[in-house]
mmCIF file with all atom_site columns, C-alpha atoms in Angstrom:
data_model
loop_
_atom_site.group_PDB
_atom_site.id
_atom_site.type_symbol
_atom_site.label_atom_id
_atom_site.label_alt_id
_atom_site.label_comp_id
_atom_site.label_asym_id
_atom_site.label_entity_id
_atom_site.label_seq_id
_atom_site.pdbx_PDB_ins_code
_atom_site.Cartn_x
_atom_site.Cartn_y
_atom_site.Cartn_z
_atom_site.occupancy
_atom_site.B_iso_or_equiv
_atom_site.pdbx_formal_charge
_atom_site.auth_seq_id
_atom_site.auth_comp_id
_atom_site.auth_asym_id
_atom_site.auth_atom_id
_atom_site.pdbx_PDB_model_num
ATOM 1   C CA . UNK A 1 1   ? 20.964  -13.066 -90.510 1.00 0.00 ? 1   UNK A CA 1
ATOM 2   C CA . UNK A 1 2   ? 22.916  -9.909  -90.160 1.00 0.00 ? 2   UNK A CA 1
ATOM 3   C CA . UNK A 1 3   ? 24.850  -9.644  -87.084 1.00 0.00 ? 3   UNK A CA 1
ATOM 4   C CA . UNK A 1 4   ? 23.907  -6.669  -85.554 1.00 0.00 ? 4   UNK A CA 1
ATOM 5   C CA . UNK A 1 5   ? 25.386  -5.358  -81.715 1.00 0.00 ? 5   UNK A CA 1
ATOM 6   C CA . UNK A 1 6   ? 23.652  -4.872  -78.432 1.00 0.00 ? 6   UNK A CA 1
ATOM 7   C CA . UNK A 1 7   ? 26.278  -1.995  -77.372 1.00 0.00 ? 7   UNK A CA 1
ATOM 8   C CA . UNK A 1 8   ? 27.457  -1.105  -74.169 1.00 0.00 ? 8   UNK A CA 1
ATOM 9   C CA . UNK A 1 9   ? 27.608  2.136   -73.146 1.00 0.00 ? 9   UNK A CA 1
ATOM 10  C CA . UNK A 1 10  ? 31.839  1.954   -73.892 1.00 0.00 ? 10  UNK A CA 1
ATOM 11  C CA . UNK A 1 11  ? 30.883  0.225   -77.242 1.00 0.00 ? 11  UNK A CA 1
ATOM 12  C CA . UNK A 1 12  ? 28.011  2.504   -78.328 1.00 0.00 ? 12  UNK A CA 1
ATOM 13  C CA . UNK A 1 13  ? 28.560  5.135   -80.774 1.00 0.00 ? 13  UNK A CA 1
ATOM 14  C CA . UNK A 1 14  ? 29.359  8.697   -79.589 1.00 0.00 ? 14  UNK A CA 1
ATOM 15  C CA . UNK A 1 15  ? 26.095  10.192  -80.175 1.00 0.00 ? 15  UNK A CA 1
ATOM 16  C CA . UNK A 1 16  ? 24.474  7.378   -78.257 1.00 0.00 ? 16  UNK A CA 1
ATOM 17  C CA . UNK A 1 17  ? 26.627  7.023   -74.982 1.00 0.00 ? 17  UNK A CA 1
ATOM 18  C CA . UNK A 1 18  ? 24.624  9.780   -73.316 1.00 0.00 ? 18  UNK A CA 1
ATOM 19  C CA . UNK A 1 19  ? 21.636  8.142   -74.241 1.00 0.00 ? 19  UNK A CA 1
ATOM 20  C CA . UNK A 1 20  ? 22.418  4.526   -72.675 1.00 0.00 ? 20  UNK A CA 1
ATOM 21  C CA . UNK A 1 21  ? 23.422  6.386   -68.958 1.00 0.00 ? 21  UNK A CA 1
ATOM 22  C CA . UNK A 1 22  ? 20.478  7.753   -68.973 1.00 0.00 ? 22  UNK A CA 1
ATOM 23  C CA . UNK A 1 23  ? 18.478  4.502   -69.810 1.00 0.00 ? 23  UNK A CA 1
ATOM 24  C CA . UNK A 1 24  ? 20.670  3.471   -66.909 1.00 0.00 ? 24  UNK A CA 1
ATOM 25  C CA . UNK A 1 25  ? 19.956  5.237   -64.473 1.00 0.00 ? 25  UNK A CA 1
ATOM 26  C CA . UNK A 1 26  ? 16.154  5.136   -65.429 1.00 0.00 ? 26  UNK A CA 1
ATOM 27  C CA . UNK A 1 27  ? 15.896  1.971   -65.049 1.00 0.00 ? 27  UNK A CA 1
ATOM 28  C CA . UNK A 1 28  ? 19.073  0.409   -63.151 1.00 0.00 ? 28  UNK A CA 1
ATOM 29  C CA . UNK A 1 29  ? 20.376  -1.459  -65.739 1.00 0.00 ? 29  UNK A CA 1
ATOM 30  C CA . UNK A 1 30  ? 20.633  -0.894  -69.847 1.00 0.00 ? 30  UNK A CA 1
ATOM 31  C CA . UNK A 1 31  ? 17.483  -2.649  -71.800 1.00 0.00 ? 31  UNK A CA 1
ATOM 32  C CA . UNK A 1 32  ? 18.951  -4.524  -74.596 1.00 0.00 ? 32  UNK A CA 1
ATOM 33  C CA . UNK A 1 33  ? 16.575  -2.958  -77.345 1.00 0.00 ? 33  UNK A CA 1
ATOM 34  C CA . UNK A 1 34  ? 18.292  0.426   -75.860 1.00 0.00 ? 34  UNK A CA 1
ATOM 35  C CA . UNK A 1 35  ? 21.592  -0.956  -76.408 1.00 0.00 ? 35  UNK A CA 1
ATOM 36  C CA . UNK A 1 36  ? 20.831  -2.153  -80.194 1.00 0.00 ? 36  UNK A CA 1
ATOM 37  C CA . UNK A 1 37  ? 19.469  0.925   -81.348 1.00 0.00 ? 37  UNK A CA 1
ATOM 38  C CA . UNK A 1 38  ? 22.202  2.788   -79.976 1.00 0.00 ? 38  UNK A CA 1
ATOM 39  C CA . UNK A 1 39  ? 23.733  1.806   -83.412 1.00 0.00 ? 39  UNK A CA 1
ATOM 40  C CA . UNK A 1 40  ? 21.942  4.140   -84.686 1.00 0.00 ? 40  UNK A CA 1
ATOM 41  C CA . UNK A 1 41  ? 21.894  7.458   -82.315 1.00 0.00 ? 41  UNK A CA 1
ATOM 42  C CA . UNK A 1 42  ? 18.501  9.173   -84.068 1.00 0.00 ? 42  UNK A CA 1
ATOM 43  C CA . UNK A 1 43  ? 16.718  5.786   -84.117 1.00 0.00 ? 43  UNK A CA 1
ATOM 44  C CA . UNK A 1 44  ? 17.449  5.474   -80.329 1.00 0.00 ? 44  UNK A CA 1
ATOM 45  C CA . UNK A 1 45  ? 16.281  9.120   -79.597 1.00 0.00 ? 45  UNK A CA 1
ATOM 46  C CA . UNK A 1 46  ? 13.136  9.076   -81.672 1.00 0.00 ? 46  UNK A CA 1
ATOM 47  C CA . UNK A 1 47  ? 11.692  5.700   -79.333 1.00 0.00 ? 47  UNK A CA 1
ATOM 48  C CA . UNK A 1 48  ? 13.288  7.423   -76.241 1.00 0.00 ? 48  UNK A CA 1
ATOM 49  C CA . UNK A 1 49  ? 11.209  10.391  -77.190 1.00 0.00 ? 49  UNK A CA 1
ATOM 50  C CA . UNK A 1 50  ? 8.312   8.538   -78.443 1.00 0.00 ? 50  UNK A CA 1
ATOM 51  C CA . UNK A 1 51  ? 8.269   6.041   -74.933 1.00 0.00 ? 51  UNK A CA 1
ATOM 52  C CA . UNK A 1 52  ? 7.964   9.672   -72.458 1.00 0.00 ? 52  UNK A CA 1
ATOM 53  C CA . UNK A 1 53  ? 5.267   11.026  -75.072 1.00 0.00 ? 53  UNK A CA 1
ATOM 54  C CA . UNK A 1 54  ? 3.090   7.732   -74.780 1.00 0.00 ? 54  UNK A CA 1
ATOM 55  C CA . UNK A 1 55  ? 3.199   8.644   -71.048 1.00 0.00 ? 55  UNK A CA 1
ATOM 56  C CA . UNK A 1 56  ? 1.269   11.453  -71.881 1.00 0.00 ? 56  UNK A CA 1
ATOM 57  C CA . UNK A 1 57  ? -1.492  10.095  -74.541 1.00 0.00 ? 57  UNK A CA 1
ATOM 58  C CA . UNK A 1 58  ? -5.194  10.488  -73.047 1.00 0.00 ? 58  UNK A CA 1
ATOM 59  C CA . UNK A 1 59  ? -5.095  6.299   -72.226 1.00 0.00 ? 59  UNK A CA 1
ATOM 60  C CA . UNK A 1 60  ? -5.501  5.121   -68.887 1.00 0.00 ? 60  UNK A CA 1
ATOM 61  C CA . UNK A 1 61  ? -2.321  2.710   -67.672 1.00 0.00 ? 61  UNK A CA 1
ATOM 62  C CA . UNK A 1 62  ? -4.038  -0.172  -68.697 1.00 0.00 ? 62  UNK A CA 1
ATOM 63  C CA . UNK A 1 63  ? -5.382  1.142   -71.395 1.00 0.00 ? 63  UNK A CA 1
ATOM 64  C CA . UNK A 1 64  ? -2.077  2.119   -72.615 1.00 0.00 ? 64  UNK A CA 1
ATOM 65  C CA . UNK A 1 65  ? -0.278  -1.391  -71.279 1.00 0.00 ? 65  UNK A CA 1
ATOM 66  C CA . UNK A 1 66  ? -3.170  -3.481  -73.102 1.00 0.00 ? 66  UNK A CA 1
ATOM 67  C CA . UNK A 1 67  ? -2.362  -1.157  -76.785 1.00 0.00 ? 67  UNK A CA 1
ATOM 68  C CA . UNK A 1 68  ? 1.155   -1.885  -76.499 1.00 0.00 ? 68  UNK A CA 1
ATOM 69  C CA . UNK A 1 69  ? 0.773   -5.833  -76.040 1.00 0.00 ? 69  UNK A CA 1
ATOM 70  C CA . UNK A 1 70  ? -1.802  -5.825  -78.768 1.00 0.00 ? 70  UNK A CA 1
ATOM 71  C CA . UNK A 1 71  ? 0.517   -4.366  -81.162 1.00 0.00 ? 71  UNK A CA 1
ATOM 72  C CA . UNK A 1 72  ? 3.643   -6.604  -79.384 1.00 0.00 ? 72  UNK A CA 1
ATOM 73  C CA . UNK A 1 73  ? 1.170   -9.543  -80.138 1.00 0.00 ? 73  UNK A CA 1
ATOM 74  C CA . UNK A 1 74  ? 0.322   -8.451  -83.582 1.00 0.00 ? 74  UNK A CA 1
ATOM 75  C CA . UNK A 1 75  ? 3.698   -8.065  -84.641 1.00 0.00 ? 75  UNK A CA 1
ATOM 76  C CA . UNK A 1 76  ? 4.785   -10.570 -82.929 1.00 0.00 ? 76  UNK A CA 1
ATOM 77  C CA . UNK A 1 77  ? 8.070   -9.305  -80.811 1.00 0.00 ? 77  UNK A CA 1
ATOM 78  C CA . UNK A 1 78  ? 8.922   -11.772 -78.551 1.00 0.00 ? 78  UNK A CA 1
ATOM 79  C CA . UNK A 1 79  ? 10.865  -9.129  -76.574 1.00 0.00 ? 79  UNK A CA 1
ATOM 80  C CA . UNK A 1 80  ? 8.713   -6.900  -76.022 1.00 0.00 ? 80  UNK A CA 1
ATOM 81  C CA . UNK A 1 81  ? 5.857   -9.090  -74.764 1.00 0.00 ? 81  UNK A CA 1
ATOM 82  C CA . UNK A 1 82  ? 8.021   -10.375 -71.851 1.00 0.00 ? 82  UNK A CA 1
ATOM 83  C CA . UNK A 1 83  ? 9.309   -6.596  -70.904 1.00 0.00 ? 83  UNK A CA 1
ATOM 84  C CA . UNK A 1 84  ? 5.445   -4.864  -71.306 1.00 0.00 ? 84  UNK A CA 1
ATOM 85  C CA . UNK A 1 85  ? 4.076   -7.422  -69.514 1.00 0.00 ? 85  UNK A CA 1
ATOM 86  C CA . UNK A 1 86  ? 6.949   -7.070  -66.273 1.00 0.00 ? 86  UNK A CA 1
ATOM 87  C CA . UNK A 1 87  ? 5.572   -3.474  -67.260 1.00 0.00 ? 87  UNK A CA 1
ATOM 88  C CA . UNK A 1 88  ? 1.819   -3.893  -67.082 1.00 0.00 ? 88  UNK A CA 1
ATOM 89  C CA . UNK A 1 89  ? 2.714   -5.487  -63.975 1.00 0.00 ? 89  UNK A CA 1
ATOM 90  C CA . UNK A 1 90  ? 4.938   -2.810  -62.371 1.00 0.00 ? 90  UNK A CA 1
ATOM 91  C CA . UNK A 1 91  ? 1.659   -0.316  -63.579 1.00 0.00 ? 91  UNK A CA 1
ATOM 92  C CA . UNK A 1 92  ? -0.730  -2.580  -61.698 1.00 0.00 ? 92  UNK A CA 1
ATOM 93  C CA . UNK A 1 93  ? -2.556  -4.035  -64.776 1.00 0.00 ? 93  UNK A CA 1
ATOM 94  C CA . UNK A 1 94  ? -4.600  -7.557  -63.541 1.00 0.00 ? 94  UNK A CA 1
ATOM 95  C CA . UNK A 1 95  ? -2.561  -10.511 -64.237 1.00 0.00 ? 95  UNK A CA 1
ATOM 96  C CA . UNK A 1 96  ? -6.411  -11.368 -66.276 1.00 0.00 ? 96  UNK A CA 1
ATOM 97  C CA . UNK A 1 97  ? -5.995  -8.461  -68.213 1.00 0.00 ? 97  UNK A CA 1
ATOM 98  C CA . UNK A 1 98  ? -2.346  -9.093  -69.371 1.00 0.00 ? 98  UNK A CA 1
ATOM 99  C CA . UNK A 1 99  ? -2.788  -12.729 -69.592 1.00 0.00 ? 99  UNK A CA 1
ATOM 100 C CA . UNK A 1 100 ? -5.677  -11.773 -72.379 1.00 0.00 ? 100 UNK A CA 1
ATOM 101 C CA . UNK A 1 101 ? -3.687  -9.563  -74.178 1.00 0.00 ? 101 UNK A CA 1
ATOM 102 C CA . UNK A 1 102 ? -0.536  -12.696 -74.494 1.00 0.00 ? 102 UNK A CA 1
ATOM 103 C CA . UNK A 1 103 ? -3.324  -14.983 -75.821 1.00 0.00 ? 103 UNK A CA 1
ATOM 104 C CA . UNK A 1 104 ? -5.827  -13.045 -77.413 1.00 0.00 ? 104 UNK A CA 1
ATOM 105 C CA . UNK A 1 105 ? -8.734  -14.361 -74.742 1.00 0.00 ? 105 UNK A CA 1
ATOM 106 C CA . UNK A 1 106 ? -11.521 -11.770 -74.266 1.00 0.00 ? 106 UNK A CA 1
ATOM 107 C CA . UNK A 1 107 ? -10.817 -9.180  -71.752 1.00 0.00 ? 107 UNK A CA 1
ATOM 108 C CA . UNK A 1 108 ? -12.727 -8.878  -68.604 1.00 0.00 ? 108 UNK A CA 1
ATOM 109 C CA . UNK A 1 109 ? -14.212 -5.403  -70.312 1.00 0.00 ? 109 UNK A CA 1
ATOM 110 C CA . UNK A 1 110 ? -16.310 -4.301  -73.330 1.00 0.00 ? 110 UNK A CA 1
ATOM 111 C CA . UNK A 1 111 ? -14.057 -0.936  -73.364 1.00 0.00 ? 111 UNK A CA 1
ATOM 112 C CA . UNK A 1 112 ? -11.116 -3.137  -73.478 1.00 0.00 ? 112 UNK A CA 1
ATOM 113 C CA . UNK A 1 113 ? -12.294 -5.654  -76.249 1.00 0.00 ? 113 UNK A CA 1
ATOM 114 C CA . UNK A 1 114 ? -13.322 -2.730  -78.148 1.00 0.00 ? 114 UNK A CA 1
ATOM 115 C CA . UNK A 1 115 ? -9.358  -0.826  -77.700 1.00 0.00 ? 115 UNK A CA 1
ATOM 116 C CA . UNK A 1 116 ? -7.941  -4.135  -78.843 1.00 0.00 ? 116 UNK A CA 1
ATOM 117 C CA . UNK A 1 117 ? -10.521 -4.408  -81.639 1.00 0.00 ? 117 UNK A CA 1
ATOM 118 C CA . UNK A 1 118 ? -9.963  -1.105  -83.044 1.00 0.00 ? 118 UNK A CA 1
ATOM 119 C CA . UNK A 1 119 ? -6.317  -1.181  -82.524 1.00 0.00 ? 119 UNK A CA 1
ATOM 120 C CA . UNK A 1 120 ? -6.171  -4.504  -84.788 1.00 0.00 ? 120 UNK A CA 1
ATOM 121 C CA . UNK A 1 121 ? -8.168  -2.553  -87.421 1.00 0.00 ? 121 UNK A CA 1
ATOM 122 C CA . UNK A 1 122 ? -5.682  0.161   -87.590 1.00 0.00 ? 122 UNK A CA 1
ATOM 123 C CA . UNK A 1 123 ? -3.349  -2.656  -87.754 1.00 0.00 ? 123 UNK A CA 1
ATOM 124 C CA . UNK A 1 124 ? -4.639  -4.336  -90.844 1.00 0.00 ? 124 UNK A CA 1
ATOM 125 C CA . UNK A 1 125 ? -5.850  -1.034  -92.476 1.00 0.00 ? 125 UNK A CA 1
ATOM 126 C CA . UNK A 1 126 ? -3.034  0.277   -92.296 1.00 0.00 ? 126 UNK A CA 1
ATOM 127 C CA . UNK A 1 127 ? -4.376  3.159   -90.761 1.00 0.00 ? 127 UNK A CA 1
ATOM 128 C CA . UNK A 1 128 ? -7.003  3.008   -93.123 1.00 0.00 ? 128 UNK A CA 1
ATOM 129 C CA . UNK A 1 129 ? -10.279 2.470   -90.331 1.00 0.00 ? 129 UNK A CA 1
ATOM 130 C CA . UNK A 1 130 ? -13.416 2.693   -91.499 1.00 0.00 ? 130 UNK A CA 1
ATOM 131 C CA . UNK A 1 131 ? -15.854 5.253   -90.133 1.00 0.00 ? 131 UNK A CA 1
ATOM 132 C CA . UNK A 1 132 ? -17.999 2.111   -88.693 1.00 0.00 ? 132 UNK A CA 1
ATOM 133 C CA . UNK A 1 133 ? -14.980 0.957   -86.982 1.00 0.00 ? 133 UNK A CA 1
ATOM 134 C CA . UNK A 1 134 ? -14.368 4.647   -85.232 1.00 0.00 ? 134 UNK A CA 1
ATOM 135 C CA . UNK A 1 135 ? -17.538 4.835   -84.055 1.00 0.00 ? 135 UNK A CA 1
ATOM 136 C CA . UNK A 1 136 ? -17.624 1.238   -82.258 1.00 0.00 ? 136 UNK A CA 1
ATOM 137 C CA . UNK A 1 137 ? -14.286 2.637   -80.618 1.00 0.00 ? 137 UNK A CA 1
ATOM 138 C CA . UNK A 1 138 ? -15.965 5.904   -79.839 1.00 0.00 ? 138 UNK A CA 1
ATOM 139 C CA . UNK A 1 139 ? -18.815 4.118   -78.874 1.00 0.00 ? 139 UNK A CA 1
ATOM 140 C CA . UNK A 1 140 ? -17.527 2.108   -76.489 1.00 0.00 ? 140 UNK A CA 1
ATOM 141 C CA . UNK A 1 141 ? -16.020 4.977   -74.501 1.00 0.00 ? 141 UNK A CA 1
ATOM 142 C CA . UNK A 1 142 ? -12.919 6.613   -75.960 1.00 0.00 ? 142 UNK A CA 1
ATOM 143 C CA . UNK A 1 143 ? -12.564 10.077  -76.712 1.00 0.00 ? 143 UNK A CA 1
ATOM 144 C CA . UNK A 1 144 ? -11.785 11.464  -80.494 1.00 0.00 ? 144 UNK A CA 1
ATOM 145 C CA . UNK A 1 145 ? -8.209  12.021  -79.125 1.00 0.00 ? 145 UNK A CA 1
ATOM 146 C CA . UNK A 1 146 ? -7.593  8.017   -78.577 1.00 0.00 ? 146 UNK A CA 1
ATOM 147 C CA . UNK A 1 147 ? -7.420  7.648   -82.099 1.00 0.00 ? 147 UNK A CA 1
ATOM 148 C CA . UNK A 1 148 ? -4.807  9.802   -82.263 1.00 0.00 ? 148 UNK A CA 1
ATOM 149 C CA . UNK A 1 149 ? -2.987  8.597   -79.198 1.00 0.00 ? 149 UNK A CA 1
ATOM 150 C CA . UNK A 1 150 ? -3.526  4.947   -80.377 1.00 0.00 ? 150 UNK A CA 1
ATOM 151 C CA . UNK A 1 151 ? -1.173  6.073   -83.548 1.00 0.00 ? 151 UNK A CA 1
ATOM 152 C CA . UNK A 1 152 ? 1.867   7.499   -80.998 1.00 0.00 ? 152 UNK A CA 1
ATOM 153 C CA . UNK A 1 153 ? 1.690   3.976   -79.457 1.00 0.00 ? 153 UNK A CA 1
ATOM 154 C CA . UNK A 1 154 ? 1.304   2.407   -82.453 1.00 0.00 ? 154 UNK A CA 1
ATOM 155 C CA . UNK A 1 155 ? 4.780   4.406   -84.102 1.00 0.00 ? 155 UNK A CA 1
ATOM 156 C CA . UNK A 1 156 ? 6.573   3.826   -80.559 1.00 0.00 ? 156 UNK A CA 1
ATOM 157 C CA . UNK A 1 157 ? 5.618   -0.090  -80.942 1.00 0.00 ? 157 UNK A CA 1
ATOM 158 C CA . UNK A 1 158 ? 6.738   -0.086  -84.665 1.00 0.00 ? 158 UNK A CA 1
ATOM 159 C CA . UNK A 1 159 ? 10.207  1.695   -83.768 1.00 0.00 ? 159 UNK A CA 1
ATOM 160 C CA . UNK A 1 160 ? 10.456  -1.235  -81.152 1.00 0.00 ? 160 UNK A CA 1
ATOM 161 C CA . UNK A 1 161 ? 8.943   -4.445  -83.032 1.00 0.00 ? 161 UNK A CA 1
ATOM 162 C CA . UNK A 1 162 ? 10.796  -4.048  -86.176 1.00 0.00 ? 162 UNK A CA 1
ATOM 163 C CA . UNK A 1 163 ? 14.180  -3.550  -84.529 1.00 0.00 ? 163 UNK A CA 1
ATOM 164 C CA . UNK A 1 164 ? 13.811  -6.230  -82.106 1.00 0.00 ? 164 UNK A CA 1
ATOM 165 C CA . UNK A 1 165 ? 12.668  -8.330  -85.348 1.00 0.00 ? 165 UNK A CA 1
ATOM 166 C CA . UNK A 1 166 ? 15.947  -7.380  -87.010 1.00 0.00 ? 166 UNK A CA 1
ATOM 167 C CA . UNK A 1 167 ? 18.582  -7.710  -83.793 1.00 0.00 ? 167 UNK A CA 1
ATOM 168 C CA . UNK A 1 168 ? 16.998  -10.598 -82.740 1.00 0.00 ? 168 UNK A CA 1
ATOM 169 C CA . UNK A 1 169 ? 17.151  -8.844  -79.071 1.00 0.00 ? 169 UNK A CA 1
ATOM 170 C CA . UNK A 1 170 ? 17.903  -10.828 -75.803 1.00 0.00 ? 170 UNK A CA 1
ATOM 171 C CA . UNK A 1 171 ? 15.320  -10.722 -73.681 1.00 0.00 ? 171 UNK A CA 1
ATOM 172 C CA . UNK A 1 172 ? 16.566  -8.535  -70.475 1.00 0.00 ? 172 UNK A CA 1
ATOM 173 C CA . UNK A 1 173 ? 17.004  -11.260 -67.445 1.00 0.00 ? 173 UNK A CA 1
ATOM 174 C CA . UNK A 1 174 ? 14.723  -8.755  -65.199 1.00 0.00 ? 174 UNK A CA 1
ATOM 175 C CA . UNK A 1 175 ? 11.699  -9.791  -67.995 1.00 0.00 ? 175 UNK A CA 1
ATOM 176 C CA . UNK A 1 176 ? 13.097  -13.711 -68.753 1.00 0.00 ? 176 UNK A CA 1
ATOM 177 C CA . UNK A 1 177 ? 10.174  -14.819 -66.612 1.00 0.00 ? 177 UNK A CA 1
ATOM 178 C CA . UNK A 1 178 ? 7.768   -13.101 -68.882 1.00 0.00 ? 178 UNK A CA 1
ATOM 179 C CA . UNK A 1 179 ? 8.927   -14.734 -71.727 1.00 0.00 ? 179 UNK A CA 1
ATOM 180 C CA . UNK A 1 180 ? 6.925   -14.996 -74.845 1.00 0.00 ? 180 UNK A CA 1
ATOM 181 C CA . UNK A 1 181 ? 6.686   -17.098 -78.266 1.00 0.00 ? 181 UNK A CA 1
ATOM 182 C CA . UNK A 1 182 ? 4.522   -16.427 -81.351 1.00 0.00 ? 182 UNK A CA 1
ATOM 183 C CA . UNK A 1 183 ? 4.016   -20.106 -81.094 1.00 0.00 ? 183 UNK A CA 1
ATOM 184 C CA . UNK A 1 184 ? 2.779   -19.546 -77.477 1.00 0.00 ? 184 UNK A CA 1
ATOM 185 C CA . UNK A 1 185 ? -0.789  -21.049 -77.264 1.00 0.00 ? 185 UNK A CA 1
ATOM 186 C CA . UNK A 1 186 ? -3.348  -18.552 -78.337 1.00 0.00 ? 186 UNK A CA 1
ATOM 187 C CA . UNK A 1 187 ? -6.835  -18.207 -77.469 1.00 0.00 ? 187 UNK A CA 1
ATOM 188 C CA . UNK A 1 188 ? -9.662  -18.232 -80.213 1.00 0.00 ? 188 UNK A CA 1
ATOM 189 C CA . UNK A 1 189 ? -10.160 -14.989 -81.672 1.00 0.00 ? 189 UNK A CA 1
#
């Protein structure tokens, strides 16, 4: 495997350094996926951008938390199931809740069951849902503009998974007790 670096801010490239304070100060220390993509300065701005836009989609915060650990678990990124599910806690999501989004056990919720079953259809589609599968989402709840938001979160996720695939990132030691394995016991789907 190619050995890639999880920068500092002294080590980072130029373009970066500003970057990695700022990730700093956001958050008290500097998250170890922030410090690998600092290798690459536009990489690291495009999932800093995309991470304040998903802020903004139309998703409730566990709405949003429960997409992003779907698409963690999907893709299976070890790294970012532990740190979205210290973050589903620091939003207030139910421990229930994120527990069934680590194992793929029902959620307490038809509207959630239906977000995680849409969101896997995306998934495997490739973007490519089905008008039937739309309309369960919509049916279930979510606006026309979900879909749409569901795709942010799903390119911010992507941005994320892949390059925490490819550095092989450290889990951050403020998430180590959320660790996660894709050889974690699952629930029955």
């Amino acid at each position: 495997m190619t050995d890639f670096t999880i920068h500092t801010i002294d080590s980072a490239p130029e373009a970066s350094k500003e970057m990695l304070e700022g990730s700093k100060k956001a958050f008290g220390f500097v998250p170890n996926l922030h410090a690998g993509l600092a290798e690459a300065p536009a990489a690291l701005k495009a999932y800093k951008q995309l991470s304040e836009t998903v802020g903004e989609t139309g998703f409730t915060p566990e709405e949003r938390n429960v997409a992003w650990l779907e698409i963690n678990r999907y893709h299976e990124c070890h790294y970012c199931m532990a740190a979205h599910t210290g973050i589903a806690k620091s939003e207030g999501v139910s421990d229930d809740v994120i527990e069934a989004a680590r194992t793929g056990a029902p959620y307490p919720s038809d509207k959630l069951n239906a977000l995680r079953a849409f969101t896997k259809t995306v998934l495997d589609t490739r973007g490519w849902a089905d008008d039937q599968a739309v309309d369960a989402f919509l049916g279930a709840g979510f606006e026309k503009r979900h879909v749409f938001d569901l795709i942010a979160i799903l390119a911010h996720k992507t941005i994320s998974n892949y390059a925490n695939h490819l550095l092989d990132t450290p889990v951050d030691s403020v998430f180590e007790r959320f660790a996660w394995s894709k050889d974690a016991p699952k629930a029955a789907e």
